[in-house]
Amino acid sequence: MGFKMGIVGLPNVGKSTLFNALTKTAAAQAANFPFCTIEPNVGDVAVPDARLDTLADIAGSKQIIPTRMTFVDIAGLVKGASKGEGLGNQFLANIRETDAIAHVLRCFEDGDVTHVDGRVNPVEDAETIETELMLADLESVEKRRQGLTRKTRGGDKEAIQQDRLLEAAQNALEDGKPARTVDVDEDDLRAWKLLQLLTSKPVLYVCNVGESESATGNAHSEAVAAMAAAQGNSHVIISAQIEEEISQLDAEEAQMFLEEMGLEEAGLDRLIRAGYDLLHLETYFTVGPKEARAWTIREGTSAPKAAGVIHGDFEKGFIRAETIAYDDYIEHNGEQGSKEAGKMRAEGKGYTVKDGDVLHFLFNN
Ligand SMILES: Nc1nc2c(ncn2[C@@H]2O[C@H](COP(=O)(O)OP(=O)(O)O)[C@@H](O)[C@H]2O)c(=O)[nH]1
Ligand SMILES: [Mg+2]
């Protein structure tokens, strides 16, 4: 299925530096893991999860395969972008295809790096970008509503639903609010998603701070944190430059470097996990002597749908899922021990997979 985060922000805020750090780390892992980078501005990165290593250890798995998330470096966002300035429409289309937005904000002071507006003010920068995205949304909403009038008059149910949702978005946008502030009913969620409004995507602010500030943040990142909290959005503090340096080190060197900087873990790991949370994603595992593997699902996914992430046939022919909760698997030292302790459950079609479940699917061909 593959979840995609678009990295957006004004020019010179550190988007590409961050993207390069992400993909360099991924490239370094590519020796161990199958499949890697696709296009110059698109990269697949492993979702860090210590549980996977623990499971592999217990099962003696030969191979460890983490689950992945895609990052896209989206260039060209400037003031006037909604009117086609910069790369305008092209990058707006790129954003449309993403599931969520990582909005990079410059929080570092560095006289050598030009800020497009000549000053460092991440909160205003965030507003500049959000305004462009809202303008682009407003334009597309108006256009689409016009395009729907004939069908809505004709009583087309789907068109009427679309128009109702577009109207709600239009009201919010005209109020200066992003489409993500619209309350959408469960029944409308699918249609709402299909509208692919730029400002309906969940957003995560990435505060790019100076090298010496990555552990503590600074006054700029504090301002962003306050803004994010007021909006109900989350933020992470990262130094893109440090992350790029770390991405060039081997694991042991990286650990030493992190300790020197007073960091518990690489900022990239925090960023990837924050993206995972933002999208309400969960992980389940398949574990055996050959491989231990992590799979991504949305919160609330049924067992057959979860099986479908591995292969469509698993979903179609789904019979049941032999299920062991992660904690049980650890406590009883693997599958055999869990089975003997009565901790392996046979779950049917109605089961909602839980984060950390170790699953084995039975299906008809
Ligand atoms: N001092 C400092 N410079 C940075 C940092 N992050 C990026 N830069 C520099 O800012 C410039 C623009 O970065 P880039 O990643 O290309 O920005 P983009 O236009 O958003 O993709 C480059 O010269 C980077 O080396 C940082 O954390 N600190
Ligand atoms: Mg760039």
Coordinates of C-alpha atoms and ligand atoms in Angstrom, one line a residue:
M1 CA 0.0 0.0 0.0
G2 CA 2.8 2.4 0.8
F3 CA 2.3 5.6 2.7
K4 CA 3.8 8.8 1.4
M5 CA 4.9 12.0 3.1
G6 CA 5.6 15.1 1.1
I7 CA 8.4 17.3 2.4
V8 CA 7.3 20.9 1.8
G9 CA 8.5 24.3 2.8
L10 CA 9.9 27.6 1.4
P11 CA 13.2 27.4 -0.5
N12 CA 16.4 27.2 1.6
V13 CA 14.9 25.9 4.7
G14 CA 16.6 22.5 4.6
K15 CA 14.2 20.2 2.7
S16 CA 16.7 18.6 0.5
T17 CA 19.3 18.3 3.3
L18 CA 16.7 16.4 5.3
F19 CA 15.6 14.3 2.3
N20 CA 19.2 13.4 1.5
A21 CA 19.8 12.4 5.1
L22 CA 16.7 10.2 4.9
T23 CA 17.7 8.5 1.7
K24 CA 21.4 8.1 2.5
T25 CA 20.4 6.3 5.6
A26 CA 18.1 4.2 3.5
A27 CA 20.8 3.6 0.9
A28 CA 23.2 2.4 3.7
Q29 CA 20.5 -0.1 4.8
A30 CA 19.9 -1.2 1.2
A31 CA 22.7 -3.7 1.5
N32 CA 20.6 -5.6 4.1
F33 CA 17.1 -4.8 2.9
P34 CA 15.5 -5.4 -0.4
F35 CA 14.1 -2.6 -2.5
C36 CA 15.3 1.0 -2.1
T37 CA 15.2 4.4 -3.8
I38 CA 13.0 5.0 -6.8
E39 CA 13.4 8.5 -8.2
P40 CA 15.8 11.3 -7.3
N41 CA 13.2 13.1 -5.2
V42 CA 11.4 10.0 -3.9
G43 CA 12.9 7.7 -1.3
D44 CA 11.7 4.7 0.7
V45 CA 12.9 4.6 4.2
A46 CA 12.7 1.9 6.9
V47 CA 10.4 2.6 9.8
P48 CA 12.6 2.0 12.9
D49 CA 11.1 -0.5 15.3
A50 CA 13.2 -2.2 18.0
R51 CA 10.4 -4.8 18.5
L52 CA 11.3 -6.3 15.1
D53 CA 14.9 -7.0 16.2
T54 CA 13.7 -8.6 19.4
L55 CA 11.3 -10.9 17.5
A56 CA 13.9 -11.9 15.0
D57 CA 16.3 -12.7 17.9
I58 CA 13.8 -15.0 19.6
A59 CA 12.8 -16.7 16.3
G60 CA 16.3 -16.9 15.0
S61 CA 15.1 -15.2 11.8
K62 CA 17.7 -15.1 9.0
Q63 CA 16.5 -11.8 7.6
I64 CA 14.9 -8.7 9.1
I65 CA 12.6 -6.7 6.9
P66 CA 11.2 -3.5 8.3
T67 CA 8.2 -1.8 6.9
R68 CA 8.7 1.3 4.8
M69 CA 7.4 4.8 4.3
T70 CA 8.0 7.0 1.3
F71 CA 9.3 10.5 1.4
V72 CA 9.0 13.0 -1.5
D73 CA 11.1 16.1 -1.6
I74 CA 8.7 18.6 -3.1
A75 CA 10.5 21.7 -4.4
G76 CA 9.2 25.0 -5.7
L77 CA 6.9 26.3 -3.0
V78 CA 7.1 30.1 -2.9
K79 CA 4.7 32.9 -2.4
G80 CA 2.4 33.0 -5.4
A81 CA 2.7 29.3 -6.0
S82 CA -1.0 28.9 -6.2
K83 CA -0.9 31.3 -9.1
G84 CA 1.7 29.2 -10.9
E85 CA 4.8 31.0 -9.5
G86 CA 7.9 28.9 -9.2
L87 CA 7.1 25.4 -10.3
G88 CA 3.5 26.2 -9.3
N89 CA 1.0 23.7 -10.4
Q90 CA 3.5 20.9 -10.9
F91 CA 4.4 20.7 -7.3
L92 CA 0.9 21.2 -6.1
A93 CA 0.0 18.0 -8.1
N94 CA 2.9 16.3 -6.2
I95 CA 1.5 17.3 -2.9
R96 CA -2.0 16.1 -3.9
E97 CA -0.6 12.5 -4.2
T98 CA 0.8 12.4 -0.7
D99 CA -0.9 11.1 2.4
A100 CA 0.5 13.7 4.8
I101 CA 2.8 16.7 4.8
A102 CA 6.1 17.2 6.6
H103 CA 6.4 21.0 6.6
V104 CA 10.0 22.0 7.1
L105 CA 10.5 25.4 8.8
R106 CA 13.7 27.2 9.0
C107 CA 14.6 27.7 12.7
F108 CA 18.3 28.1 12.2
E109 CA 20.2 31.4 12.0
D110 CA 22.9 31.4 9.4
G111 CA 23.9 34.6 7.6
D112 CA 25.4 32.6 4.8
V113 CA 22.1 30.9 3.9
T114 CA 19.7 33.4 2.3
H115 CA 16.1 33.4 3.5
V116 CA 13.7 34.2 0.7
D117 CA 12.1 36.9 2.9
G118 CA 15.4 38.1 4.4
R119 CA 14.6 37.1 8.0
V120 CA 14.1 34.0 10.1
N121 CA 10.4 33.7 11.2
P122 CA 9.1 30.1 11.0
V123 CA 5.6 31.0 12.1
E124 CA 5.2 33.5 9.3
D125 CA 6.8 31.1 6.9
A126 CA 4.3 28.4 7.9
E127 CA 1.4 30.9 7.2
T128 CA 2.9 31.8 3.8
I129 CA 2.9 28.2 2.7
E130 CA -0.5 27.4 4.3
T131 CA -2.0 30.4 2.5
E132 CA -0.7 29.2 -0.9
L133 CA -2.1 25.8 -0.3
M134 CA -5.4 27.3 0.9
L135 CA -5.6 29.5 -2.2
A136 CA -4.9 26.5 -4.4
D137 CA -7.6 24.5 -2.6
L138 CA -10.1 27.3 -2.9
E139 CA -9.5 27.6 -6.6
S140 CA -9.9 23.9 -7.2
V141 CA -13.0 23.7 -4.9
E142 CA -14.7 26.5 -6.9
K143 CA -13.9 24.9 -10.2
R144 CA -15.1 21.5 -9.1
R145 CA -18.4 22.9 -7.7
Q146 CA -19.1 24.6 -11.0
G147 CA -18.3 21.3 -12.8
L148 CA -20.8 19.5 -10.6
T149 CA -23.9 21.8 -11.0
R150 CA -25.4 19.9 -13.9
K151 CA -25.2 16.6 -12.1
T152 CA -26.4 17.9 -8.7
R153 CA -29.4 19.4 -10.4
G154 CA -30.0 16.1 -12.0
G155 CA -30.1 14.5 -8.6
D156 CA -26.9 12.4 -8.9
K157 CA -26.3 11.2 -5.3
E158 CA -22.5 11.0 -5.6
A159 CA -22.3 14.5 -7.0
I160 CA -24.5 15.8 -4.3
Q161 CA -22.3 14.3 -1.6
Q162 CA -19.2 15.7 -3.3
D163 CA -20.8 19.1 -3.6
R164 CA -21.8 19.1 0.1
L165 CA -18.2 18.3 1.1
L166 CA -16.8 20.8 -1.3
E167 CA -19.1 23.5 0.2
A168 CA -17.9 22.7 3.7
A169 CA -14.3 23.0 2.5
Q170 CA -15.1 26.2 0.7
N171 CA -16.7 27.7 3.9
A172 CA -13.6 26.9 5.9
L173 CA -11.2 28.2 3.3
E174 CA -13.1 31.4 2.8
D175 CA -12.8 31.8 6.6
G176 CA -9.0 31.5 6.3
K177 CA -9.0 28.0 7.7
P178 CA -7.4 24.9 6.2
A179 CA -9.7 22.1 5.0
R180 CA -8.4 19.8 7.7
T181 CA -10.5 21.8 10.2
V182 CA -13.7 20.6 8.7
D183 CA -15.5 17.9 10.7
V184 CA -16.2 15.0 8.4
D185 CA -18.6 12.2 9.2
E186 CA -17.4 8.6 9.1
D187 CA -19.7 8.0 6.1
D188 CA -18.2 10.8 4.2
L189 CA -14.5 10.1 4.8
R190 CA -13.9 8.1 1.7
A191 CA -15.4 10.8 -0.6
W192 CA -13.6 13.5 1.4
K193 CA -10.2 11.8 0.9
L194 CA -10.9 11.5 -2.8
L195 CA -11.2 15.3 -3.1
Q196 CA -7.4 15.3 -2.3
L197 CA -7.5 18.8 -0.9
L198 CA -4.0 20.0 -0.1
T199 CA -4.9 21.5 3.2
S200 CA -7.0 18.4 4.3
K201 CA -3.8 16.4 4.6
P202 CA -2.4 16.0 8.1
V203 CA 0.6 18.1 8.7
L204 CA 3.7 17.7 10.9
Y205 CA 6.0 20.7 11.4
V206 CA 9.7 20.0 11.2
C207 CA 11.7 22.6 13.0
N208 CA 15.1 22.7 11.4
V209 CA 17.3 24.1 14.1
G210 CA 21.1 24.9 14.2
E211 CA 23.6 22.2 14.9
S212 CA 24.1 23.1 18.6
E213 CA 20.4 23.2 19.2
S214 CA 19.2 19.8 18.1
A215 CA 18.8 18.5 21.7
T216 CA 17.2 21.6 23.1
G217 CA 15.5 23.5 20.3
N218 CA 15.5 27.3 20.4
A219 CA 13.2 30.3 20.6
H220 CA 12.1 29.8 16.9
S221 CA 11.2 26.1 17.5
E222 CA 9.3 27.1 20.7
A223 CA 7.2 29.5 18.7
V224 CA 6.5 26.7 16.2
A225 CA 5.6 24.4 19.0
A226 CA 3.1 26.9 20.4
M227 CA 1.5 27.4 16.9
A228 CA 1.3 23.6 16.3
A229 CA -0.3 23.0 19.7
A230 CA -2.9 25.8 19.0
Q231 CA -3.7 24.1 15.7
G232 CA -3.7 20.6 17.2
N233 CA -0.8 19.6 15.0
S234 CA 2.5 18.0 16.0
H235 CA 6.1 19.1 15.5
V236 CA 9.5 17.6 15.7
I237 CA 12.9 19.3 16.3
I238 CA 15.7 18.3 14.1
S239 CA 18.9 19.6 12.7
A240 CA 18.9 18.6 9.1
Q241 CA 22.6 19.3 8.8
I242 CA 23.5 17.0 11.8
E243 CA 21.2 14.3 10.4
E244 CA 23.1 14.5 7.1
E245 CA 26.4 14.1 9.0
I246 CA 25.0 11.2 11.0
S247 CA 23.7 9.5 7.8
Q248 CA 27.3 9.2 6.6
L249 CA 28.5 7.3 9.7
D250 CA 28.3 3.7 10.5
A251 CA 26.0 2.5 13.3
E252 CA 28.7 2.6 16.1
E253 CA 30.0 6.0 15.1
A254 CA 26.5 7.4 14.8
Q255 CA 25.7 6.2 18.4
M256 CA 28.8 7.9 19.7
F257 CA 28.0 11.1 17.8
L258 CA 24.5 11.1 19.1
E259 CA 25.7 10.7 22.7
E260 CA 28.1 13.6 22.2
M261 CA 25.3 15.8 21.0
G262 CA 23.1 14.8 24.0
L263 CA 20.6 13.0 21.7
E264 CA 18.9 9.7 22.5
E265 CA 18.2 8.8 19.0
A266 CA 18.6 10.1 15.5
G267 CA 16.1 12.9 14.6
L268 CA 15.3 11.0 11.5
D269 CA 13.9 8.1 13.5
R270 CA 11.8 10.5 15.5
L271 CA 10.6 12.1 12.3
I272 CA 9.7 8.8 10.6
R273 CA 7.8 7.7 13.7
A274 CA 6.0 11.0 14.0
G275 CA 4.9 10.6 10.4
Y276 CA 3.7 7.1 11.2
D277 CA 1.7 8.4 14.2
L278 CA 0.3 11.3 12.2
L279 CA -1.1 8.9 9.7
H280 CA -2.6 6.7 12.4
L281 CA -0.5 3.7 11.2
E282 CA 0.2 0.6 13.1
T283 CA 2.5 -2.4 12.6
Y284 CA 1.9 -6.1 12.7
F285 CA 4.6 -8.7 12.3
T286 CA 5.1 -12.0 10.5
V287 CA 7.9 -14.0 12.2
G288 CA 9.6 -17.2 11.2
P289 CA 13.1 -18.8 10.8
K290 CA 13.4 -17.3 7.3
E291 CA 12.4 -13.8 8.1
A292 CA 11.0 -11.4 10.6
R293 CA 9.0 -8.8 8.9
A294 CA 7.0 -5.7 9.8
W295 CA 3.8 -4.6 7.9
T296 CA 2.0 -1.3 8.0
I297 CA -1.8 -1.0 8.4
R298 CA -4.1 1.8 9.4
E299 CA -5.5 1.7 12.9
G300 CA -8.7 -0.3 13.0
T301 CA -7.9 -2.7 10.1
S302 CA -9.6 -6.0 10.0
A303 CA -7.6 -9.3 9.8
P304 CA -8.5 -10.0 6.1
K305 CA -7.6 -6.5 5.1
A306 CA -4.3 -6.8 7.0
A307 CA -3.6 -10.0 5.2
G308 CA -4.3 -8.2 1.9
V309 CA -1.3 -6.0 2.6
I310 CA 0.9 -9.1 2.1
H311 CA -1.0 -10.4 -0.9
G312 CA -4.4 -9.9 -2.4
D313 CA -4.9 -13.7 -2.4
F314 CA -4.5 -13.7 1.4
E315 CA -7.4 -11.4 1.7
K316 CA -9.6 -13.1 -0.8
G317 CA -9.1 -16.6 0.6
F318 CA -8.8 -15.5 4.2
I319 CA -9.7 -18.3 6.7
R320 CA -8.2 -17.1 10.0
A321 CA -5.2 -15.5 11.6
E322 CA -3.2 -17.3 14.2
T323 CA -2.5 -14.4 16.5
I324 CA 0.0 -13.8 19.3
A325 CA 0.2 -10.4 21.0
Y326 CA 3.7 -8.9 21.0
D327 CA 4.0 -9.0 24.8
D328 CA 2.9 -12.6 25.0
Y329 CA 5.4 -13.6 22.3
I330 CA 8.2 -12.0 24.3
E331 CA 7.0 -13.3 27.7
H332 CA 6.7 -16.9 26.4
N333 CA 9.8 -16.8 24.3
G334 CA 8.3 -17.2 20.9
E335 CA 5.6 -19.1 19.1
Q336 CA 5.9 -22.5 20.7
G337 CA 6.0 -21.1 24.2
S338 CA 3.0 -18.9 23.5
K339 CA 1.1 -21.8 22.1
E340 CA 1.7 -23.9 25.1
A341 CA 0.7 -21.1 27.4
G342 CA -2.6 -20.8 25.5
K343 CA -1.6 -17.4 24.1
M344 CA -2.1 -18.2 20.5
R345 CA -5.6 -17.2 19.4
A346 CA -7.4 -18.2 16.2
E347 CA -9.0 -14.9 15.0
G348 CA -11.6 -14.7 12.3
K349 CA -12.8 -12.2 9.7
G350 CA -14.2 -9.8 12.3
Y351 CA -11.0 -9.4 14.2
T352 CA -9.4 -6.0 14.3
V353 CA -5.6 -6.3 14.2
K354 CA -3.7 -4.6 17.1
D355 CA -0.4 -2.9 16.9
G356 CA 2.3 -5.4 17.6
D357 CA 0.3 -8.5 16.8
V358 CA 2.4 -11.4 15.5
L359 CA 0.3 -13.0 12.8
H360 CA 0.2 -16.1 10.8
F361 CA -2.5 -16.2 8.1
L362 CA -4.4 -19.3 6.9
F363 CA -6.1 -19.0 3.5
N364 CA -7.6 -20.9 0.6
N365 CA -6.0 -20.6 -2.7
Ligands
LIG1 N1 23.5 26.4 9.2 C1 22.6 25.5 8.7 N2 22.4 25.4 7.4 C2 21.5 24.5 6.9 C3 20.8 23.7 7.8 N3 20.0 22.9 7.0 C4 20.2 23.3 5.7 N4 21.2 24.2 5.7 C5 21.7 24.9 4.5 O1 20.7 25.7 3.8 C6 20.9 25.6 2.4 C7 19.6 25.2 1.8 O2 19.4 23.8 2.2 P1 18.5 22.9 1.2 O3 18.3 21.6 2.0 O4 19.0 22.8 -0.1 O5 17.1 23.7 1.3 P2 15.8 23.5 0.4 O6 15.8 24.5 -0.6 O7 14.7 23.6 1.4 O8 15.8 22.1 -0.2 C8 22.0 24.7 2.2 O9 23.2 25.4 2.0 C9 22.2 23.9 3.4 O10 23.5 23.4 3.7 C10 21.0 23.8 9.2 O11 20.4 23.1 10.0 N5 21.9 24.7 9.6
MG2 MG 15.7 21.6 -2.2

